Coordinates of C-alpha atoms and ligand atoms in Angstrom, one line a residue:
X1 CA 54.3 -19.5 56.1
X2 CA 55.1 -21.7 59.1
X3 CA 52.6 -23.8 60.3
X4 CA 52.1 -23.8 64.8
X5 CA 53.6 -27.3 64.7
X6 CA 57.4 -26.4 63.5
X7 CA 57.5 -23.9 65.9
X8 CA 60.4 -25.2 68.4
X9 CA 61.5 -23.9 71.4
X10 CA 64.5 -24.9 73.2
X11 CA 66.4 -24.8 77.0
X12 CA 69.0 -26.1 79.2
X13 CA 70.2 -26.3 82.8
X14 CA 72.4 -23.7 84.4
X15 CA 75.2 -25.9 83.7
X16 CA 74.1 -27.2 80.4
X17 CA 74.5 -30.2 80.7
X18 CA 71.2 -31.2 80.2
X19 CA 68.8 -29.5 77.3
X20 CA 65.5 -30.1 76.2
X21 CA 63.2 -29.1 72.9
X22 CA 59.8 -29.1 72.6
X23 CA 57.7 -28.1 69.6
X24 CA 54.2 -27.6 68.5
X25 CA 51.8 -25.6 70.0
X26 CA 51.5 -26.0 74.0
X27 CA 48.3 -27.1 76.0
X28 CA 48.6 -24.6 78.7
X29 CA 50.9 -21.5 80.0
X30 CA 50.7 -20.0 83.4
X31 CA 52.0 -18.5 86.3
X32 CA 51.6 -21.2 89.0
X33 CA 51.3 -19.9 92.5
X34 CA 50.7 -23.3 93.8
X35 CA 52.9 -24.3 97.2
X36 CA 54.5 -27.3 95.0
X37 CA 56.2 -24.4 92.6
X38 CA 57.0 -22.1 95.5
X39 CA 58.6 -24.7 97.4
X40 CA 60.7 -26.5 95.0
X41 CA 61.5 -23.4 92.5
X42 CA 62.3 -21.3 95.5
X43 CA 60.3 -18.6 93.9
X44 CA 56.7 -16.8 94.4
X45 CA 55.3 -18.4 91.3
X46 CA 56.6 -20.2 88.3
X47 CA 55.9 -19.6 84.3
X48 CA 54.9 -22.9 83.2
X49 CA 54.6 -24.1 79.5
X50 CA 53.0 -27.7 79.1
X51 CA 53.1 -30.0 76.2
X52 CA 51.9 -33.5 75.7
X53 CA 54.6 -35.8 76.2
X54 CA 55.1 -36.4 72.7
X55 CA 56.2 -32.9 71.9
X56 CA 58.9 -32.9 74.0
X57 CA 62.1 -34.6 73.7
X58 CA 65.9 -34.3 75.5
X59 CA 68.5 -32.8 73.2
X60 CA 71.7 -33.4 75.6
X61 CA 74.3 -36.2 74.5
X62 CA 72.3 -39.6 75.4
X63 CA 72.2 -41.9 77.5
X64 CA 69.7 -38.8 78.4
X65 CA 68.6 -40.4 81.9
X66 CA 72.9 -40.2 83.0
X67 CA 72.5 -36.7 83.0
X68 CA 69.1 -36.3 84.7
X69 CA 67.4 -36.7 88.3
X70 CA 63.7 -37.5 88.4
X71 CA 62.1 -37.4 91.8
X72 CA 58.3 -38.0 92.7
X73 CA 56.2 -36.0 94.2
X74 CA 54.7 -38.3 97.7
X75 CA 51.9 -36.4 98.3
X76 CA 51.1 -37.0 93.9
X77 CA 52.4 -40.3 92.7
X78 CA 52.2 -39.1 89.5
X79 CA 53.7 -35.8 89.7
X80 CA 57.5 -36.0 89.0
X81 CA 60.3 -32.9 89.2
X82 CA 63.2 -33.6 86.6
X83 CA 66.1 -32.0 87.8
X84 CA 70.2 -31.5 86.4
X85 CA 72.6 -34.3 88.5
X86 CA 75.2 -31.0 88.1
X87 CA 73.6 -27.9 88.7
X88 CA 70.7 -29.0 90.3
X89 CA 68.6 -26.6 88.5
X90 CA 65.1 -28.2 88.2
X91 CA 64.4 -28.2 84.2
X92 CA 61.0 -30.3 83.8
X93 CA 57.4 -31.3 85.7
X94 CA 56.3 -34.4 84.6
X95 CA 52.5 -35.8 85.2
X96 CA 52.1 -39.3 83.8
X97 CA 48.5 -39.8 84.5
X98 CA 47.6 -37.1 81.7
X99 CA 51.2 -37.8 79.8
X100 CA 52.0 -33.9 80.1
X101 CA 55.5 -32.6 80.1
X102 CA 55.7 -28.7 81.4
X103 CA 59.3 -26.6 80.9
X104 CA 59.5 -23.4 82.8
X105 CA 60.1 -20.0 81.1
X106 CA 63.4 -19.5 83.3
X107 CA 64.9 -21.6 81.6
X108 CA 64.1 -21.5 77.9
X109 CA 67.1 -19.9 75.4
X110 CA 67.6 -16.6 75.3
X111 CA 68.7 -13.9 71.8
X112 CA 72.0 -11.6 72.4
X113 CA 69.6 -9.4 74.4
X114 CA 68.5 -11.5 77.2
X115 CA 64.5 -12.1 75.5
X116 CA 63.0 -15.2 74.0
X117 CA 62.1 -15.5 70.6
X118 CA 58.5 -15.7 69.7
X119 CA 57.7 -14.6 73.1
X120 CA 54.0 -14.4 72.3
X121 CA 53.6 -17.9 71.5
X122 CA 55.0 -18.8 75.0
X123 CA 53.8 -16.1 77.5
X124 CA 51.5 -16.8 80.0
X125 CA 47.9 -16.6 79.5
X126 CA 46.3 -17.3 83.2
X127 CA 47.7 -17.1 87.0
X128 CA 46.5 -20.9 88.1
X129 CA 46.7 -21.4 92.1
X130 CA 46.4 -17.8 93.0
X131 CA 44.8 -18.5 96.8
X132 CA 48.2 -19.2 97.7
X133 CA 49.6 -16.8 96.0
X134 CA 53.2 -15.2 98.0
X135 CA 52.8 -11.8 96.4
X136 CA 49.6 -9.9 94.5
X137 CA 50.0 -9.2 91.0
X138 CA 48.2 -7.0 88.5
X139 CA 48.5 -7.6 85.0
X140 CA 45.2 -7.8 83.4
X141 CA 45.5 -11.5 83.0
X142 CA 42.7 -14.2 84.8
X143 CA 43.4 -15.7 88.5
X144 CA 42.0 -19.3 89.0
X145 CA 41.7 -20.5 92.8
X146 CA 42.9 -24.3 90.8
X147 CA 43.1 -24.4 86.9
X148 CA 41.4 -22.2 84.3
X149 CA 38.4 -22.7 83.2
X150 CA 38.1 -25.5 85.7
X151 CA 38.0 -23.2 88.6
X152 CA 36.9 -20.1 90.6
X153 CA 38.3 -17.1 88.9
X154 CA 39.0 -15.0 91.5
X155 CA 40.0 -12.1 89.8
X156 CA 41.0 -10.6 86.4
X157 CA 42.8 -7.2 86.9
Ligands
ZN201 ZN1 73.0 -28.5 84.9
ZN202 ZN1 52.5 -25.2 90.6

């Protein structure tokens, strides 16, 4: 039997020249709909898996920062965006006031047939900032106005 903390998931950039690992069991995994996501992931929402800092680490040939862009967020000092210097591709959200490191489902590795493994461990389990939501979505799971538990659900089909 494996125990919830060996359990390691892994990713990279388009390019790969950056990759990441992170391992354990995360705190959260959502769909953000929140304008920060939208804007920056040029998408309607974003599958976000978060992991206290210490559960994450880079896995691309050191000196890791060479390889890496890390731009703050003005509006939320202590928001950062870690992006590939090569591809571009954005591959981490960083919040140091709660030392909280989120990877995005995108870009997590993929088996032979396109899926990741241990999917169920990963998936999203609540839509969080769904007021601001670019398109409607009904899949049974909880939609927060902010972040579950923490906010108004506003709907659950
Ligand atoms: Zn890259
Ligand atoms: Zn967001």
């Amino acid at each position: 039997m494996t125990s919830e903390s060996s359990e390691t998931y892994r990713g990279f950039c388009h390019c790969k020249a950056v990759s990441w690992a992170v391992s354990g069991k995360p705190l959260r995994r959502v769909f953000c709909h929140c304008t920060l996501c939208q804007r920056l992931h040029g998408a309607p929402f974003v599958h976000a898996i978060q992991y206290p800092n210490s559960q994450f680490r880079w896995t691309h040939a050191g000196p890791h920062e060479d390889h890496i862009e890390r731009f703050n967020i003005p509006e939320k000092p202590w928001k950062y965006r870690v992006r590939c210097k090569k591809c571009g591709v954005m591959v981490v959200g960083e919040n140091t006031k709660i030392d909280v490191l989120g990877v995005f489902g995108g870009g997590m590795e993929r088996d032979g047939d396109g899926n990741v493994k241990d999917w169920d461990k990963v998936k999203a389990t609540d839509h969080i900032f769904y007021d601001t939501r670019l398109m409607d979505v009904h899949d049974g799971l909880p939609k927060w106005e902010g972040y579950p538990e923490q906010s108004k659900l506003l709907s659950s089909t």
